[in-house]
CSV table of C-alpha atoms and ligand atoms in Angstrom, one decimal:
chain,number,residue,atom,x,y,z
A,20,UNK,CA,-66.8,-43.5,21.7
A,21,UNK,CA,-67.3,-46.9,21.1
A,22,UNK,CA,-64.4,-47.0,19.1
A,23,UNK,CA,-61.4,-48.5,20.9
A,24,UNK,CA,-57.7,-48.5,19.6
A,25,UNK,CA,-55.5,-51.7,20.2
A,26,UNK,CA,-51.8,-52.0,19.9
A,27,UNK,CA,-50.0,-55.5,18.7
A,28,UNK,CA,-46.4,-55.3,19.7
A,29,UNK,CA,-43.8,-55.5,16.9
A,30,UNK,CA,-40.7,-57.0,17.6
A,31,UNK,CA,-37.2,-55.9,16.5
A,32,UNK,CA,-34.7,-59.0,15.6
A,33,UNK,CA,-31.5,-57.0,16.2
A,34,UNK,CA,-32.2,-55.3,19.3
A,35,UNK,CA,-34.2,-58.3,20.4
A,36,UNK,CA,-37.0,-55.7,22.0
A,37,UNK,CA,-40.2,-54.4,21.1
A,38,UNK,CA,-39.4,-50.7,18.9
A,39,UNK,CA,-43.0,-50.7,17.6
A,40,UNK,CA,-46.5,-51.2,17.2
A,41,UNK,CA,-49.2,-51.7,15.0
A,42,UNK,CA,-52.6,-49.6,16.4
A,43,UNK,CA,-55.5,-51.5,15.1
A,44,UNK,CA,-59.0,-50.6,16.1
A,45,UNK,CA,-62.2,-52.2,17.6
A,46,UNK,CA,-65.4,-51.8,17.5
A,47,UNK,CA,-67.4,-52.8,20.6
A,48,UNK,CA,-71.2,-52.2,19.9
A,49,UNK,CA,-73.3,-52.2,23.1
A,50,UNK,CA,-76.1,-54.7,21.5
A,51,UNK,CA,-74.1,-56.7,18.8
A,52,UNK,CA,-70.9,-57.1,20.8
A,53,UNK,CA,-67.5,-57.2,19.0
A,54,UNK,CA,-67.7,-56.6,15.2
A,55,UNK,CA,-64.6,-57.2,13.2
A,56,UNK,CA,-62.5,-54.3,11.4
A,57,UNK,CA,-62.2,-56.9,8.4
A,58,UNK,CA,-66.2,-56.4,8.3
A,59,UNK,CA,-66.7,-53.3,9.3
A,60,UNK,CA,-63.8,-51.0,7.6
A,61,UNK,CA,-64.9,-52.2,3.8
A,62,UNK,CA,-68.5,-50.8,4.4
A,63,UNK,CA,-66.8,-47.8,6.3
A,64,UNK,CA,-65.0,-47.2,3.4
A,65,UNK,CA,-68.1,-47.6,0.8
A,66,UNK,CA,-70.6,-44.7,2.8
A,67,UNK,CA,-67.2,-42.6,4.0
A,68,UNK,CA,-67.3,-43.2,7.4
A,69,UNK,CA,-63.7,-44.2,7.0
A,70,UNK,CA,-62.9,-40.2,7.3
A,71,UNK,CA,-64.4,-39.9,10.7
A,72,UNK,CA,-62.8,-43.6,12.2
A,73,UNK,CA,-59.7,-43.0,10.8
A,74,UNK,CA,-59.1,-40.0,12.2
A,75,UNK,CA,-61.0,-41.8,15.8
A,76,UNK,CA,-58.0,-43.3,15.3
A,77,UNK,CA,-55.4,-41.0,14.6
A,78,UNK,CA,-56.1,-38.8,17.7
A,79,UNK,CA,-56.2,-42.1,20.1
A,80,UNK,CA,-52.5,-42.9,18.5
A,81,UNK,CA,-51.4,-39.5,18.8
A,82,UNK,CA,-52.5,-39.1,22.4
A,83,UNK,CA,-51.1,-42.3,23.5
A,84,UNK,CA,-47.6,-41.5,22.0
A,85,UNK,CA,-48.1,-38.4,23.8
A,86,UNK,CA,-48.5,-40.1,27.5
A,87,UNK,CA,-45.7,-39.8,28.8
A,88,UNK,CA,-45.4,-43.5,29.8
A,89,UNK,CA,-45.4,-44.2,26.5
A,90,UNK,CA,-42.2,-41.7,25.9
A,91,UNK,CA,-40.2,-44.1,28.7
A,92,UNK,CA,-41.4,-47.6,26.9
A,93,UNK,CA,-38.9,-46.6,24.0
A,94,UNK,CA,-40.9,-46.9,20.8
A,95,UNK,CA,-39.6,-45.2,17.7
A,96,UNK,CA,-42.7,-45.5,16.0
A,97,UNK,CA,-46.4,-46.8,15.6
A,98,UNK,CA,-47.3,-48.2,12.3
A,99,UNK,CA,-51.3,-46.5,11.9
A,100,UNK,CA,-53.2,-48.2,9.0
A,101,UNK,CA,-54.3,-45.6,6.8
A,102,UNK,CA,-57.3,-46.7,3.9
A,103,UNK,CA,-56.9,-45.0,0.7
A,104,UNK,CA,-60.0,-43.5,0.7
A,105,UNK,CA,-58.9,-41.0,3.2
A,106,UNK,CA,-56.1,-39.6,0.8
A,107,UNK,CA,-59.0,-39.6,-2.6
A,108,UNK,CA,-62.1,-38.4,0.0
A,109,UNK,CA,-61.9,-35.5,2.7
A,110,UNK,CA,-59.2,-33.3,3.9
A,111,UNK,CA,-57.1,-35.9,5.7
A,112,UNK,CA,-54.2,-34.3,5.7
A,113,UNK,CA,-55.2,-30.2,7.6
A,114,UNK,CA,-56.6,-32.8,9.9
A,115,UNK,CA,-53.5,-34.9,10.8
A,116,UNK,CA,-51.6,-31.7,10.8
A,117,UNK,CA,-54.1,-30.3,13.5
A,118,UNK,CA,-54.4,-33.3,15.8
A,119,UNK,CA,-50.5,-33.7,15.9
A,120,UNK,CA,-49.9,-30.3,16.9
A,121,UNK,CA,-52.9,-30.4,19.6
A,122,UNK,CA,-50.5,-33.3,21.2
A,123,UNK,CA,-47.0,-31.8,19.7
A,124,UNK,CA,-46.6,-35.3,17.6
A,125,UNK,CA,-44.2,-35.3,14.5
A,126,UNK,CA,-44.8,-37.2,12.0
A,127,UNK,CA,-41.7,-39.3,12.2
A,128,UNK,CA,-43.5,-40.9,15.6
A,129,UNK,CA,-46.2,-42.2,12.9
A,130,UNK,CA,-45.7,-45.1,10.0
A,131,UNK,CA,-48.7,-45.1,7.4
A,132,UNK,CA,-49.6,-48.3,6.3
A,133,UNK,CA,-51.6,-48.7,3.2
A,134,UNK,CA,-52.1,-51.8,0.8
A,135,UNK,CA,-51.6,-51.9,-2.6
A,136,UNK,CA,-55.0,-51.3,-4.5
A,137,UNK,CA,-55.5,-51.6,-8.3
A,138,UNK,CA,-57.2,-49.0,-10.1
A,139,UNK,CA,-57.2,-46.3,-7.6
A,140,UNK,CA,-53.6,-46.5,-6.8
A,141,UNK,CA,-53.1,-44.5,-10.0
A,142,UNK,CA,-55.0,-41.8,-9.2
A,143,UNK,CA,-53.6,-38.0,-8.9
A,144,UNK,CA,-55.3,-37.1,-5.9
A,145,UNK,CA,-53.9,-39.6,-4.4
A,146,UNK,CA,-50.6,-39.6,-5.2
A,147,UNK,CA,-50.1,-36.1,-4.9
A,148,UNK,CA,-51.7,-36.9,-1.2
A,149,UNK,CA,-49.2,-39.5,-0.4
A,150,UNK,CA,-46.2,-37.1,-1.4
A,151,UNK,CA,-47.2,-34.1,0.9
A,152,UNK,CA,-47.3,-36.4,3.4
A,153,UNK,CA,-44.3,-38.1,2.4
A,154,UNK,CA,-42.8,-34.0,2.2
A,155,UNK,CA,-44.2,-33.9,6.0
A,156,UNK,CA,-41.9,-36.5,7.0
A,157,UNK,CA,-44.1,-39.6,7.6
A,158,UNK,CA,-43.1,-42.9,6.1
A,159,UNK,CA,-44.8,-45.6,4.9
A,160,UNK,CA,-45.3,-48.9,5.0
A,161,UNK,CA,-46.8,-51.6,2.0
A,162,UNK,CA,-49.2,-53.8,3.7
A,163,UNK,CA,-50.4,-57.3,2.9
A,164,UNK,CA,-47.6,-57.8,0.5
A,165,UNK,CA,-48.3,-61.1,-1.3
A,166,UNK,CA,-51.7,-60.8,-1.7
A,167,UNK,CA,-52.3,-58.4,-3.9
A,168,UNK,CA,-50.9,-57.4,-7.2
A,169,UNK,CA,-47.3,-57.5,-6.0
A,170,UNK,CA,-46.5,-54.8,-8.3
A,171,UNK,CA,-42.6,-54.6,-8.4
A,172,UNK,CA,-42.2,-51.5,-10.4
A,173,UNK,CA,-45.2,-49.4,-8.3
A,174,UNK,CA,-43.2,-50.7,-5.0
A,175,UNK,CA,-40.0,-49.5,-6.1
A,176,UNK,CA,-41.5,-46.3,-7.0
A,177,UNK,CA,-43.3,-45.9,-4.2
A,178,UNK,CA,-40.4,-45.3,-1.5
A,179,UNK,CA,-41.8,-47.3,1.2
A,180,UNK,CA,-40.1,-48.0,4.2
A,181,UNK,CA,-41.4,-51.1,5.5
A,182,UNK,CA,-43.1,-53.9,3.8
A,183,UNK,CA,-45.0,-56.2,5.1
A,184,UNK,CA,-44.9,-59.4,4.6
A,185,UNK,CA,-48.9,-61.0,4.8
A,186,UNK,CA,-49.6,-63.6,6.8
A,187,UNK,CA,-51.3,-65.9,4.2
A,188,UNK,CA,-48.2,-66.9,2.7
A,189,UNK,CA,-46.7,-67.6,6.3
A,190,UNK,CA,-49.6,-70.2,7.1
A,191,UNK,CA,-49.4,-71.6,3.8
A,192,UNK,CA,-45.1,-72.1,4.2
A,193,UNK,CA,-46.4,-74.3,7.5
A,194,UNK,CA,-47.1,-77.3,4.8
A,195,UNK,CA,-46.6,-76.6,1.3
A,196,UNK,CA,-42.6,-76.5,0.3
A,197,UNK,CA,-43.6,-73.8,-2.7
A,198,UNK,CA,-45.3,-71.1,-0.2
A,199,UNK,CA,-42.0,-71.5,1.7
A,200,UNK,CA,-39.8,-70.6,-1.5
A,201,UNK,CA,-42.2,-67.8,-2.3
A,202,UNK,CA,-41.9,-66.4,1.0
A,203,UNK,CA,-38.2,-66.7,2.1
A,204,UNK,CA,-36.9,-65.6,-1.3
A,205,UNK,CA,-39.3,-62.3,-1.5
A,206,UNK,CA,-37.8,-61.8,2.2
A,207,UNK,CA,-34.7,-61.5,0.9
A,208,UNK,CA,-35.2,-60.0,-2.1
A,209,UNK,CA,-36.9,-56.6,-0.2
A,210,UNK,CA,-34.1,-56.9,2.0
A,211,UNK,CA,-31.7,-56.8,-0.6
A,212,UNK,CA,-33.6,-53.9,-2.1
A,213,UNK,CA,-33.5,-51.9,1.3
A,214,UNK,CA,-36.3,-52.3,2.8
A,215,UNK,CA,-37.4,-53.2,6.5
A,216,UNK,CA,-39.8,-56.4,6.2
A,217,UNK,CA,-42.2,-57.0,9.0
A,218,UNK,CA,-43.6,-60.2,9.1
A,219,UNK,CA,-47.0,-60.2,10.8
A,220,UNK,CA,-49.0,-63.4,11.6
A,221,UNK,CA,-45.9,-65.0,13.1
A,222,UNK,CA,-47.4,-67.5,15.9
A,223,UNK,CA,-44.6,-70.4,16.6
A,224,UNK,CA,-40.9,-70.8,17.3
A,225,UNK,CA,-40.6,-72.5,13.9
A,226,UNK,CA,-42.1,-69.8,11.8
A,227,UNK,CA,-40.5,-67.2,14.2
A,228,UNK,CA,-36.6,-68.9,13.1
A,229,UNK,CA,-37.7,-69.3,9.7
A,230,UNK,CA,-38.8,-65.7,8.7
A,231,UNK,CA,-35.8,-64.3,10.9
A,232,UNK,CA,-33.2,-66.3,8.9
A,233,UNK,CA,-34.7,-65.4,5.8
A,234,UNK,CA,-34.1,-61.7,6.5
A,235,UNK,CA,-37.1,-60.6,8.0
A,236,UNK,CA,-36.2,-58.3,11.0
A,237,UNK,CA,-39.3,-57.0,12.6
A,238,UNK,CA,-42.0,-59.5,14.1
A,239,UNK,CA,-45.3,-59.4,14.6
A,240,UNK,CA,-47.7,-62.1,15.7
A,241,UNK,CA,-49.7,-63.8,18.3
A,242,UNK,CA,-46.4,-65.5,19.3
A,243,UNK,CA,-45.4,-62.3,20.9
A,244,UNK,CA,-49.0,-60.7,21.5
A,245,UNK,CA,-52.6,-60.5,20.4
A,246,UNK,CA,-53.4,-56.5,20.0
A,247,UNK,CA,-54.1,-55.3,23.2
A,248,UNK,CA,-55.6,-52.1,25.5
A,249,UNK,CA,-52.6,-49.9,25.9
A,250,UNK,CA,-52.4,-50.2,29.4
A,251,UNK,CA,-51.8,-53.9,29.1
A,252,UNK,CA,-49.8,-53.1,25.9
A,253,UNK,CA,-47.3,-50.6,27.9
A,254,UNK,CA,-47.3,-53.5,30.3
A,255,UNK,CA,-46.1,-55.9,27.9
A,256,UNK,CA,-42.9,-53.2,26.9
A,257,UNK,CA,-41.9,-52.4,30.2
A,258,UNK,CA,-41.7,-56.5,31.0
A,259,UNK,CA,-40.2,-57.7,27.9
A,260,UNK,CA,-37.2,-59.9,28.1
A,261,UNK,CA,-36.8,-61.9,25.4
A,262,UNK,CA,-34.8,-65.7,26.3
B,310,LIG,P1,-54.1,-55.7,8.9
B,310,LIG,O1,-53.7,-54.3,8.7
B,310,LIG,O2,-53.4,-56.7,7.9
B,310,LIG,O3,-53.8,-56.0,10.4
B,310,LIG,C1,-53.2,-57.2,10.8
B,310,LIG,C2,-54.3,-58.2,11.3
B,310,LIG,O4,-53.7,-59.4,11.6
B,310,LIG,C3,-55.0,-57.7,12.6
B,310,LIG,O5,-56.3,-58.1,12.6
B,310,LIG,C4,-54.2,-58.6,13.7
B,310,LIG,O6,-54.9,-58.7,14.8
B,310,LIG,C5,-54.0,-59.8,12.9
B,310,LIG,N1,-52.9,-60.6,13.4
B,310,LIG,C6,-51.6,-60.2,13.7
B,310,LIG,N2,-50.8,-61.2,14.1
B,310,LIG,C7,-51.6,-62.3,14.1
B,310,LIG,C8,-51.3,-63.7,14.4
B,310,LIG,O7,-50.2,-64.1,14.8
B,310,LIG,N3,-52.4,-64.6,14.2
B,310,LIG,C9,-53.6,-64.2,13.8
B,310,LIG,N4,-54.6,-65.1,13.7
B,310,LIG,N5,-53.9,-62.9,13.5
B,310,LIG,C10,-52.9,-62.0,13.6
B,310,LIG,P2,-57.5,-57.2,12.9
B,310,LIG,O8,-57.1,-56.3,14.1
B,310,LIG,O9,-58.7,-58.0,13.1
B,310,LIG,O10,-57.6,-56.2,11.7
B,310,LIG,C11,-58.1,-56.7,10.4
B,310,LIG,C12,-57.9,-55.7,9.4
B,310,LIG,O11,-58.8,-54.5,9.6
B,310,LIG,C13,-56.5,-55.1,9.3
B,310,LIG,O12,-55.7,-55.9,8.7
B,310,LIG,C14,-56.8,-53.8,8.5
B,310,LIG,O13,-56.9,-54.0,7.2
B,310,LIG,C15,-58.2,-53.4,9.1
B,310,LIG,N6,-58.0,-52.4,10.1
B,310,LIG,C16,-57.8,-52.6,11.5
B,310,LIG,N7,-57.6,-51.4,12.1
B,310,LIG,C17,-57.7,-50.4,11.1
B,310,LIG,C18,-57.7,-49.0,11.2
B,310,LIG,O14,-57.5,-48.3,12.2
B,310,LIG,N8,-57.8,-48.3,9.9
B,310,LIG,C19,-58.0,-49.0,8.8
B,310,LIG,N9,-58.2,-48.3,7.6
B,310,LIG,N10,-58.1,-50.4,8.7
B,310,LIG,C20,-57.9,-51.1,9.9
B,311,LIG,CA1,-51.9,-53.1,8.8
B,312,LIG,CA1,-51.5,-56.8,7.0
């Protein structure tokens, strides 16, 4: 039960309000303190832990949405990072169906987000995993875009719903006039193509007007929020006005 799951607001540029959330987890170790996801996820997913937090998390997000202060703040959805290595190892899925029914969530409540992964994103297993649960009704979301392999033709293919937009290139657009072209025209370009971009890593008013009139219409960034307790997360909703 160390295992704690955060929520970083998401921002919606046409309603101007916050429609989702991104659960992200934490892991706060008695003796060692706060250890990273970035450090502890990779090695997670080497020894197959990943099964057992990932689904840690999955209940957390499913019981949350299932409070019925979380019904009133009006989310339509929580974007829930899901590692690859759940789909190829395990039985992911029985389990998802299990827990949502335990807390009567559908699987429209819940946005997978997975990156984009070389080798293994070609295997059966897995894409037969990602179409049941496409079949089930949850949608997906391409994370990181920008630092991977950028594959047009796989994305395209793939269906998502949202892509994400990584926060690299957004730091990067801060100083160096090519980063800036790079990212506003890919903006617009997965627009064009019909998808929702989220921007994460968004932290000023400049990058904040600069994503936004490149297309981009969901936020997410320390300029809103830092990933927080739900409590102080539901706070955050119910307060929100945006000037
Ligand atoms: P990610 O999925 O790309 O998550 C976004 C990361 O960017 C989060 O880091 C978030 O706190 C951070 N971030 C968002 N906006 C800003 C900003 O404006 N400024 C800065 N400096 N950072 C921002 P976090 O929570 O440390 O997570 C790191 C990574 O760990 C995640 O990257 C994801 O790959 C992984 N992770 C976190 N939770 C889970 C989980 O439940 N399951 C799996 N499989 N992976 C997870
Ligand atoms: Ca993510
Ligand atoms: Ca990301």
């Amino acid at each position: 039960d160390e295992f704690k799951v955060y929520s970083q607001p998401i921002w919606n540029a046409d309603t101007k309000q916050i429609t989702t959330a991104e659960a992200l987890v934490r892991l706060i170790d008695p003796a060692l303190g706060f250890i990273p996801p970035d450090e502890f996820i990779p090695l997670a997913e080497q020894n197959g832990l990943i099964n057992d937090i990932g689904m840690t998390v999955f209940e957390k997000v499913c019981a949350f949405l299932s409070s019925e202060r979380t019904k009133k703040a009006g989310l339509t959805y929580i974007e829930v990072n899901l590692s690859i290595y759940q789909l190829i190892m395990g039985n992911t899925i029985g389990q998802f169906k299990e827990t949502m029914a335990k807390y009567g969530i559908t699987p429209d409540q819940i946005n997978l987000e997975i990156t984009e992964t070389g080798s293994v994103s070609t295997s059966n297993t897995l894409l037969t995993n990602i179409d049941e649960l496409k079949a089930l009704g949850f949608k997906f979301s391409l994370d990181d875009y920008g630092t991977g392999y950028s594959n047009l033709t796989y994305i395209i293919s793939m269906d998502f719903t949202n892509i994400k937009s990584d926060k690299g290139l957004l730091w990067a657009s801060d100083t160096d006039e090519n980063s800036k072209i790079l990212l506003t025209d890919t903006i617009q370009m997965m627009r064009r193509l019909g998808f929702n971009v989220i921007q994460e890593g968004v932290e000023t008013k400049e990058q904040l007007d600069l994503v936004v009139s490149a297309g981009a219409n969901l936020i997410q960034g320390y300029y809103f929020s830092k990933p927080v307790p739900a409590d102080e997360f539901l706070k955050y909703v119910e307060n929100f006005k945006y000037e």
